[in-house]
């Protein structure tokens, strides 16, 4: 198969869909890889490095989209990209369609077969292609919160871990999944006064054991969320419903009663955000203030550390990408975990959570492929 890697064009997105090392794996498996010139610049991977690995460098993204049978990206296609997609072509990337009707409409119109990293599953019920970026985003969320807490950023002027004789910041993490766990590791390591809220009691037991009692855990009821948010200096939104829009767990009315200069970091912003006042921001302008509360809602947080992120992502996506390149639609038909990743196929929505979130018709994967 001819696999294409365009340069990412989203604002301040420096990751790349396939690293030179992964190119070598595709080429060794008998595939042709086309890489847009300077696609790897954000991770210091030169065109020469890609050519040495066996890729062919092309001058424009237009050539990639015109010639490739499968497009491998990192972020969701932008309007200028989805208009170049076509029926019979496979798109393999993050999509996050539930809060994005415009992109969904573009993909449906194109007829492309779109497999979303964030809904591919594994035999344990996990999300293996979302996990590495969730790990990065979880850790970055605490770094971002620490910067936003500083007075010149509009924050309360606090150090997350405090110092001897001065209390540390109170950090509330809503969601005890991959993002929440890695955020908690960072916050606990810095010495924060930390609480994790989650709806799963088994998960709370696991977290309590994992952290050896160094963090508090609470069942994520409305009352518990309100109490912890109002007491917090930092709130990390780390909830996830695979494929669906994130639930809004903190209202504007609650925001108005929070501490002035407190910080919200909404890691769920890709799926619409879990705070009522959230809206997507970029690394160019990452924060905004409402009711005196600083909001950090960057939709591609791992793009800030593209070297780490690109290699972590490729470690996870490579086996699935090779399977798609080798067998195309057959790989989706034969592998239920890849089938779970199929969101759009030839003008049909094939993920039930996406369809429900957008109030659109849903068609099962098997029926859509057979049509």
GROMACS .gro file of C-alpha atoms in nm:
model
  371
    1UNK     CA    1   0.000   0.000   0.000
    2UNK     CA    2   0.107   0.359  -0.058
    3UNK     CA    3   0.104   0.539   0.278
    4UNK     CA    4   0.111   0.919   0.300
    5UNK     CA    5   0.232   1.142   0.583
    6UNK     CA    6   0.138   1.510   0.543
    7UNK     CA    7   0.283   1.781   0.763
    8UNK     CA    8   0.047   1.878   1.045
    9UNK     CA    9  -0.110   2.220   0.991
   10UNK     CA   10  -0.307   2.277   1.311
   11UNK     CA   11  -0.180   2.581   1.505
   12UNK     CA   12   0.136   2.494   1.702
   13UNK     CA   13   0.113   2.124   1.617
   14UNK     CA   14   0.465   1.984   1.581
   15UNK     CA   15   0.404   1.611   1.602
   16UNK     CA   16   0.427   1.382   1.299
   17UNK     CA   17   0.212   1.083   1.206
   18UNK     CA   18   0.500   0.845   1.128
   19UNK     CA   19   0.857   0.874   1.258
   20UNK     CA   20   1.160   0.768   1.050
   21UNK     CA   21   1.192   0.450   1.256
   22UNK     CA   22   0.830   0.361   1.182
   23UNK     CA   23   0.883   0.438   0.812
   24UNK     CA   24   1.152   0.170   0.808
   25UNK     CA   25   0.897  -0.080   0.945
   26UNK     CA   26   0.642   0.008   0.676
   27UNK     CA   27   0.901  -0.016   0.400
   28UNK     CA   28   1.035  -0.348   0.533
   29UNK     CA   29   0.679  -0.480   0.517
   30UNK     CA   30   0.664  -0.392   0.148
   31UNK     CA   31   0.478  -0.062   0.159
   32UNK     CA   32   0.565   0.268  -0.007
   33UNK     CA   33   0.575   0.574   0.220
   34UNK     CA   34   0.535   0.931   0.094
   35UNK     CA   35   0.633   1.205   0.338
   36UNK     CA   36   0.571   1.575   0.284
   37UNK     CA   37   0.890   1.778   0.301
   38UNK     CA   38   0.966   1.906   0.653
   39UNK     CA   39   0.686   1.694   0.804
   40UNK     CA   40   0.929   1.581   1.075
   41UNK     CA   41   1.085   1.920   1.145
   42UNK     CA   42   0.904   1.951   1.478
   43UNK     CA   43   1.080   1.641   1.610
   44UNK     CA   44   1.414   1.729   1.445
   45UNK     CA   45   1.371   1.452   1.187
   46UNK     CA   46   1.511   1.577   0.857
   47UNK     CA   47   1.396   1.482   0.510
   48UNK     CA   48   1.729   1.299   0.481
   49UNK     CA   49   1.642   1.088   0.785
   50UNK     CA   50   1.315   0.988   0.621
   51UNK     CA   51   1.485   0.910   0.290
   52UNK     CA   52   1.744   0.697   0.470
   53UNK     CA   53   1.457   0.504   0.628
   54UNK     CA   54   1.313   0.441   0.282
   55UNK     CA   55   1.050   0.713   0.240
   56UNK     CA   56   1.002   0.927  -0.067
   57UNK     CA   57   0.987   1.300   0.004
   58UNK     CA   58   0.725   1.498  -0.186
   59UNK     CA   59   0.687   1.874  -0.209
   60UNK     CA   60   0.323   1.930  -0.118
   61UNK     CA   61   0.042   1.794   0.094
   62UNK     CA   62  -0.176   1.796  -0.217
   63UNK     CA   63   0.046   1.528  -0.370
   64UNK     CA   64   0.022   1.321  -0.052
   65UNK     CA   65  -0.358   1.333  -0.051
   66UNK     CA   66  -0.380   1.268  -0.426
   67UNK     CA   67  -0.147   0.965  -0.436
   68UNK     CA   68  -0.170   0.791  -0.097
   69UNK     CA   69  -0.408   0.503  -0.033
   70UNK     CA   70  -0.379   0.559   0.343
   71UNK     CA   71  -0.317   0.891   0.518
   72UNK     CA   72  -0.154   0.874   0.862
   73UNK     CA   73  -0.175   1.191   1.071
   74UNK     CA   74  -0.181   1.301   1.433
   75UNK     CA   75  -0.458   1.559   1.461
   76UNK     CA   76  -0.798   1.569   1.298
   77UNK     CA   77  -0.799   1.689   0.935
   78UNK     CA   78  -0.850   2.059   0.890
   79UNK     CA   79  -1.101   2.193   0.631
   80UNK     CA   80  -0.834   2.226   0.361
   81UNK     CA   81  -0.742   1.861   0.423
   82UNK     CA   82  -1.079   1.689   0.444
   83UNK     CA   83  -1.177   1.836   0.107
   84UNK     CA   84  -0.885   1.640  -0.044
   85UNK     CA   85  -0.992   1.305   0.101
   86UNK     CA   86  -1.176   1.058  -0.120
   87UNK     CA   87  -1.371   0.734  -0.122
   88UNK     CA   88  -1.151   0.425  -0.108
   89UNK     CA   89  -0.887   0.608   0.096
   90UNK     CA   90  -0.813   0.525   0.461
   91UNK     CA   91  -0.755   0.803   0.714
   92UNK     CA   92  -0.580   0.694   1.034
   93UNK     CA   93  -0.554   0.969   1.297
   94UNK     CA   94  -0.720   1.128   1.600
   95UNK     CA   95  -1.066   1.255   1.504
   96UNK     CA   96  -1.269   1.347   1.818
   97UNK     CA   97  -1.587   1.382   1.611
   98UNK     CA   98  -1.848   1.403   1.888
   99UNK     CA   99  -1.811   1.779   1.947
  100UNK     CA  100  -1.721   1.859   1.584
  101UNK     CA  101  -2.018   1.842   1.343
  102UNK     CA  102  -1.833   2.041   1.077
  103UNK     CA  103  -1.547   1.794   1.050
  104UNK     CA  104  -1.791   1.504   1.061
  105UNK     CA  105  -1.987   1.650   0.771
  106UNK     CA  106  -1.665   1.695   0.573
  107UNK     CA  107  -1.558   1.334   0.629
  108UNK     CA  108  -1.903   1.202   0.542
  109UNK     CA  109  -1.906   1.402   0.219
  110UNK     CA  110  -1.559   1.281   0.120
  111UNK     CA  111  -1.653   0.912   0.139
  112UNK     CA  112  -1.326   0.835   0.320
  113UNK     CA  113  -1.279   0.542   0.558
  114UNK     CA  114  -1.180   0.716   0.883
  115UNK     CA  115  -1.028   0.516   1.169
  116UNK     CA  116  -0.992   0.717   1.490
  117UNK     CA  117  -0.703   0.648   1.725
  118UNK     CA  118  -0.915   0.741   2.025
  119UNK     CA  119  -1.175   0.463   1.981
  120UNK     CA  120  -0.949   0.172   1.883
  121UNK     CA  121  -0.969  -0.082   2.166
  122UNK     CA  122  -0.763  -0.371   2.303
  123UNK     CA  123  -0.849  -0.706   2.454
  124UNK     CA  124  -0.847  -0.557   2.803
  125UNK     CA  125  -1.114  -0.301   2.714
  126UNK     CA  126  -0.862  -0.017   2.707
  127UNK     CA  127  -0.787   0.249   2.448
  128UNK     CA  128  -0.426   0.172   2.351
  129UNK     CA  129  -0.383   0.452   2.096
  130UNK     CA  130  -0.530   0.717   2.323
  131UNK     CA  131  -0.332   0.605   2.628
  132UNK     CA  132   0.013   0.741   2.534
  133UNK     CA  133  -0.120   1.090   2.464
  134UNK     CA  134  -0.334   1.073   2.778
  135UNK     CA  135  -0.018   0.995   2.973
  136UNK     CA  136   0.157   1.297   2.822
  137UNK     CA  137  -0.144   1.526   2.866
  138UNK     CA  138  -0.195   1.417   3.225
  139UNK     CA  139   0.162   1.502   3.316
  140UNK     CA  140   0.155   1.828   3.121
  141UNK     CA  141  -0.167   1.934   3.293
  142UNK     CA  142   0.015   1.980   3.622
  143UNK     CA  143   0.301   2.168   3.457
  144UNK     CA  144   0.045   2.395   3.289
  145UNK     CA  145  -0.142   2.443   3.616
  146UNK     CA  146   0.178   2.538   3.794
  147UNK     CA  147   0.252   2.809   3.540
  148UNK     CA  148  -0.106   2.937   3.543
  149UNK     CA  149  -0.101   2.961   3.924
  150UNK     CA  150   0.184   3.211   3.904
  151UNK     CA  151   0.078   3.570   3.961
  152UNK     CA  152   0.203   3.704   3.627
  153UNK     CA  153  -0.027   3.452   3.459
  154UNK     CA  154  -0.327   3.578   3.655
  155UNK     CA  155  -0.318   3.298   3.910
  156UNK     CA  156  -0.321   3.304   4.288
  157UNK     CA  157   0.056   3.330   4.313
  158UNK     CA  158   0.104   2.984   4.460
  159UNK     CA  159   0.364   2.714   4.433
  160UNK     CA  160   0.189   2.379   4.385
  161UNK     CA  161   0.400   2.202   4.645
  162UNK     CA  162   0.431   2.493   4.886
  163UNK     CA  163   0.739   2.514   5.109
  164UNK     CA  164   0.799   2.416   5.472
  165UNK     CA  165   0.562   2.624   5.683
  166UNK     CA  166   0.338   2.720   5.388
  167UNK     CA  167   0.049   2.504   5.271
  168UNK     CA  168   0.067   2.349   4.922
  169UNK     CA  169  -0.197   2.407   4.659
  170UNK     CA  170  -0.515   2.201   4.672
  171UNK     CA  171  -0.553   2.004   4.350
  172UNK     CA  172  -0.876   1.826   4.253
  173UNK     CA  173  -0.859   1.577   3.966
  174UNK     CA  174  -1.196   1.475   3.821
  175UNK     CA  175  -1.151   1.136   3.659
  176UNK     CA  176  -0.920   0.856   3.767
  177UNK     CA  177  -0.833   0.711   3.427
  178UNK     CA  178  -0.503   0.740   3.242
  179UNK     CA  179  -0.502   1.121   3.235
  180UNK     CA  180  -0.604   1.151   3.598
  181UNK     CA  181  -0.354   0.893   3.718
  182UNK     CA  182  -0.060   1.060   3.545
  183UNK     CA  183  -0.171   1.405   3.659
  184UNK     CA  184  -0.190   1.268   4.012
  185UNK     CA  185   0.161   1.122   3.989
  186UNK     CA  186   0.297   1.464   3.897
  187UNK     CA  187   0.093   1.653   4.155
  188UNK     CA  188   0.174   1.408   4.433
  189UNK     CA  189   0.542   1.420   4.340
  190UNK     CA  190   0.537   1.797   4.379
  191UNK     CA  191   0.372   1.771   4.720
  192UNK     CA  192   0.024   1.898   4.637
  193UNK     CA  193  -0.275   1.848   4.866
  194UNK     CA  194  -0.447   1.612   4.625
  195UNK     CA  195  -0.788   1.451   4.576
  196UNK     CA  196  -0.903   1.227   4.290
  197UNK     CA  197  -1.272   1.189   4.212
  198UNK     CA  198  -1.410   0.901   4.007
  199UNK     CA  199  -1.742   0.718   3.975
  200UNK     CA  200  -1.585   0.371   3.988
  201UNK     CA  201  -1.527   0.241   4.339
  202UNK     CA  202  -1.296  -0.038   4.215
  203UNK     CA  203  -1.087   0.228   4.041
  204UNK     CA  204  -1.074   0.440   4.356
  205UNK     CA  205  -0.953   0.136   4.550
  206UNK     CA  206  -0.681   0.080   4.289
  207UNK     CA  207  -0.573   0.444   4.310
  208UNK     CA  208  -0.569   0.439   4.690
  209UNK     CA  209  -0.347   0.131   4.683
  210UNK     CA  210  -0.128   0.271   4.402
  211UNK     CA  211  -0.057   0.594   4.586
  212UNK     CA  212  -0.022   0.430   4.924
  213UNK     CA  213  -0.264   0.668   5.094
  214UNK     CA  214  -0.076   0.979   4.976
  215UNK     CA  215  -0.388   1.111   4.800
  216UNK     CA  216  -0.748   1.134   4.902
  217UNK     CA  217  -1.011   0.962   4.689
  218UNK     CA  218  -1.381   1.047   4.665
  219UNK     CA  219  -1.675   0.905   4.481
  220UNK     CA  220  -1.763   1.153   4.208
  221UNK     CA  221  -2.108   1.267   4.316
  222UNK     CA  222  -2.238   1.614   4.233
  223UNK     CA  223  -2.198   1.712   4.597
  224UNK     CA  224  -1.839   1.587   4.616
  225UNK     CA  225  -1.743   1.763   4.293
  226UNK     CA  226  -1.889   2.091   4.413
  227UNK     CA  227  -1.717   2.074   4.751
  228UNK     CA  228  -1.377   1.990   4.605
  229UNK     CA  229  -1.399   2.243   4.321
  230UNK     CA  230  -1.488   2.527   4.554
  231UNK     CA  231  -1.199   2.437   4.786
  232UNK     CA  232  -0.943   2.382   4.508
  233UNK     CA  233  -0.665   2.602   4.377
  234UNK     CA  234  -0.637   2.376   4.070
  235UNK     CA  235  -0.899   2.155   3.905
  236UNK     CA  236  -0.797   1.904   3.637
  237UNK     CA  237  -1.078   1.784   3.410
  238UNK     CA  238  -0.983   1.430   3.310
  239UNK     CA  239  -1.313   1.259   3.232
  240UNK     CA  240  -1.364   1.043   2.923
  241UNK     CA  241  -1.656   0.863   2.763
  242UNK     CA  242  -1.500   0.690   2.460
  243UNK     CA  243  -1.625   0.845   2.137
  244UNK     CA  244  -1.885   1.062   2.310
  245UNK     CA  245  -1.890   1.426   2.416
  246UNK     CA  246  -1.751   1.486   2.764
  247UNK     CA  247  -2.008   1.548   3.037
  248UNK     CA  248  -2.023   1.901   3.179
  249UNK     CA  249  -1.941   1.855   3.546
  250UNK     CA  250  -1.867   2.209   3.666
  251UNK     CA  251  -2.121   2.485   3.600
  252UNK     CA  252  -2.064   2.855   3.553
  253UNK     CA  253  -2.257   2.917   3.874
  254UNK     CA  254  -2.008   2.699   4.063
  255UNK     CA  255  -1.724   2.877   3.885
  256UNK     CA  256  -1.848   3.208   4.024
  257UNK     CA  257  -1.796   3.073   4.378
  258UNK     CA  258  -1.443   2.943   4.321
  259UNK     CA  259  -1.132   3.113   4.455
  260UNK     CA  260  -1.015   3.410   4.247
  261UNK     CA  261  -0.702   3.310   4.059
  262UNK     CA  262  -0.782   2.938   4.074
  263UNK     CA  263  -0.696   2.734   3.765
  264UNK     CA  264  -0.902   2.493   3.554
  265UNK     CA  265  -0.716   2.264   3.313
  266UNK     CA  266  -0.962   2.091   3.081
  267UNK     CA  267  -0.787   1.789   2.931
  268UNK     CA  268  -1.126   1.671   2.799
  269UNK     CA  269  -1.151   1.970   2.564
  270UNK     CA  270  -1.093   1.748   2.257
  271UNK     CA  271  -1.428   1.590   2.339
  272UNK     CA  272  -1.601   1.921   2.410
  273UNK     CA  273  -1.473   1.986   2.760
  274UNK     CA  274  -1.607   1.901   3.106
  275UNK     CA  275  -1.648   2.258   3.238
  276UNK     CA  276  -1.944   2.464   3.120
  277UNK     CA  277  -1.719   2.762   3.049
  278UNK     CA  278  -1.455   2.571   2.850
  279UNK     CA  279  -1.371   2.653   2.490
  280UNK     CA  280  -1.074   2.527   2.287
  281UNK     CA  281  -0.753   2.728   2.297
  282UNK     CA  282  -0.412   2.687   2.133
  283UNK     CA  283  -0.052   2.691   2.247
  284UNK     CA  284  -0.030   3.038   2.090
  285UNK     CA  285  -0.296   3.167   2.331
  286UNK     CA  286  -0.354   2.893   2.586
  287UNK     CA  287  -0.561   3.061   2.858
  288UNK     CA  288  -0.857   3.285   2.920
  289UNK     CA  289  -1.026   3.414   3.236
  290UNK     CA  290  -1.390   3.394   3.340
  291UNK     CA  291  -1.514   3.501   3.683
  292UNK     CA  292  -1.152   3.546   3.787
  293UNK     CA  293  -1.072   3.179   3.719
  294UNK     CA  294  -0.796   3.091   3.474
  295UNK     CA  295  -0.895   2.836   3.207
  296UNK     CA  296  -0.631   2.632   3.024
  297UNK     CA  297  -0.807   2.447   2.740
  298UNK     CA  298  -0.543   2.368   2.479
  299UNK     CA  299  -0.686   2.105   2.246
  300UNK     CA  300  -0.352   1.948   2.152
  301UNK     CA  301  -0.156   1.960   2.475
  302UNK     CA  302   0.093   1.685   2.377
  303UNK     CA  303   0.191   1.896   2.074
  304UNK     CA  304   0.401   2.104   2.314
  305UNK     CA  305   0.641   1.811   2.354
  306UNK     CA  306   0.635   1.666   2.001
  307UNK     CA  307   0.950   1.457   2.028
  308UNK     CA  308   0.823   1.261   2.327
  309UNK     CA  309   0.467   1.254   2.195
  310UNK     CA  310   0.542   1.142   1.839
  311UNK     CA  311   0.753   0.848   1.946
  312UNK     CA  312   0.510   0.746   2.220
  313UNK     CA  313   0.224   0.763   1.969
  314UNK     CA  314   0.409   0.567   1.701
  315UNK     CA  315   0.496   0.293   1.951
  316UNK     CA  316   0.123   0.238   1.994
  317UNK     CA  317  -0.012   0.302   1.643
  318UNK     CA  318   0.247   0.111   1.439
  319UNK     CA  319   0.100  -0.242   1.469
  320UNK     CA  320  -0.246  -0.117   1.375
  321UNK     CA  321  -0.112   0.097   1.091
  322UNK     CA  322   0.081  -0.198   0.949
  323UNK     CA  323  -0.232  -0.413   0.967
  324UNK     CA  324  -0.436  -0.152   0.779
  325UNK     CA  325  -0.162  -0.112   0.519
  326UNK     CA  326  -0.139  -0.488   0.467
  327UNK     CA  327  -0.509  -0.576   0.454
  328UNK     CA  328  -0.709  -0.255   0.420
  329UNK     CA  329  -1.078  -0.303   0.497
  330UNK     CA  330  -1.013  -0.671   0.564
  331UNK     CA  331  -0.811  -0.571   0.870
  332UNK     CA  332  -1.113  -0.385   1.006
  333UNK     CA  333  -1.346  -0.674   0.928
  334UNK     CA  334  -1.115  -0.928   1.094
  335UNK     CA  335  -1.011  -0.731   1.401
  336UNK     CA  336  -1.287  -0.612   1.639
  337UNK     CA  337  -1.045  -0.369   1.801
  338UNK     CA  338  -0.976  -0.189   1.471
  339UNK     CA  339  -1.349  -0.211   1.393
  340UNK     CA  340  -1.412  -0.016   1.713
  341UNK     CA  341  -1.186   0.256   1.570
  342UNK     CA  342  -1.388   0.295   1.250
  343UNK     CA  343  -1.591   0.616   1.291
  344UNK     CA  344  -1.687   0.701   0.932
  345UNK     CA  345  -1.705   0.484   0.619
  346UNK     CA  346  -1.834   0.586   0.276
  347UNK     CA  347  -2.070   0.852   0.406
  348UNK     CA  348  -2.192   0.658   0.711
  349UNK     CA  349  -2.121   0.706   1.082
  350UNK     CA  350  -2.013   0.371   1.223
  351UNK     CA  351  -1.951   0.464   1.587
  352UNK     CA  352  -2.266   0.467   1.803
  353UNK     CA  353  -2.137   0.725   2.053
  354UNK     CA  354  -2.043   0.968   1.775
  355UNK     CA  355  -2.381   0.921   1.607
  356UNK     CA  356  -2.568   0.975   1.934
  357UNK     CA  357  -2.363   1.284   2.026
  358UNK     CA  358  -2.431   1.443   1.687
  359UNK     CA  359  -2.790   1.315   1.657
  360UNK     CA  360  -2.704   1.141   1.330
  361UNK     CA  361  -2.795   0.797   1.191
  362UNK     CA  362  -2.571   0.511   1.298
  363UNK     CA  363  -2.479   0.210   1.087
  364UNK     CA  364  -2.295  -0.092   1.232
  365UNK     CA  365  -1.946  -0.151   1.098
  366UNK     CA  366  -2.031  -0.485   0.936
  367UNK     CA  367  -2.332  -0.343   0.751
  368UNK     CA  368  -2.145  -0.029   0.639
  369UNK     CA  369  -1.851  -0.226   0.498
  370UNK     CA  370  -2.079  -0.476   0.324
  371UNK     CA  371  -2.287  -0.202   0.159
   0.00000   0.00000   0.00000
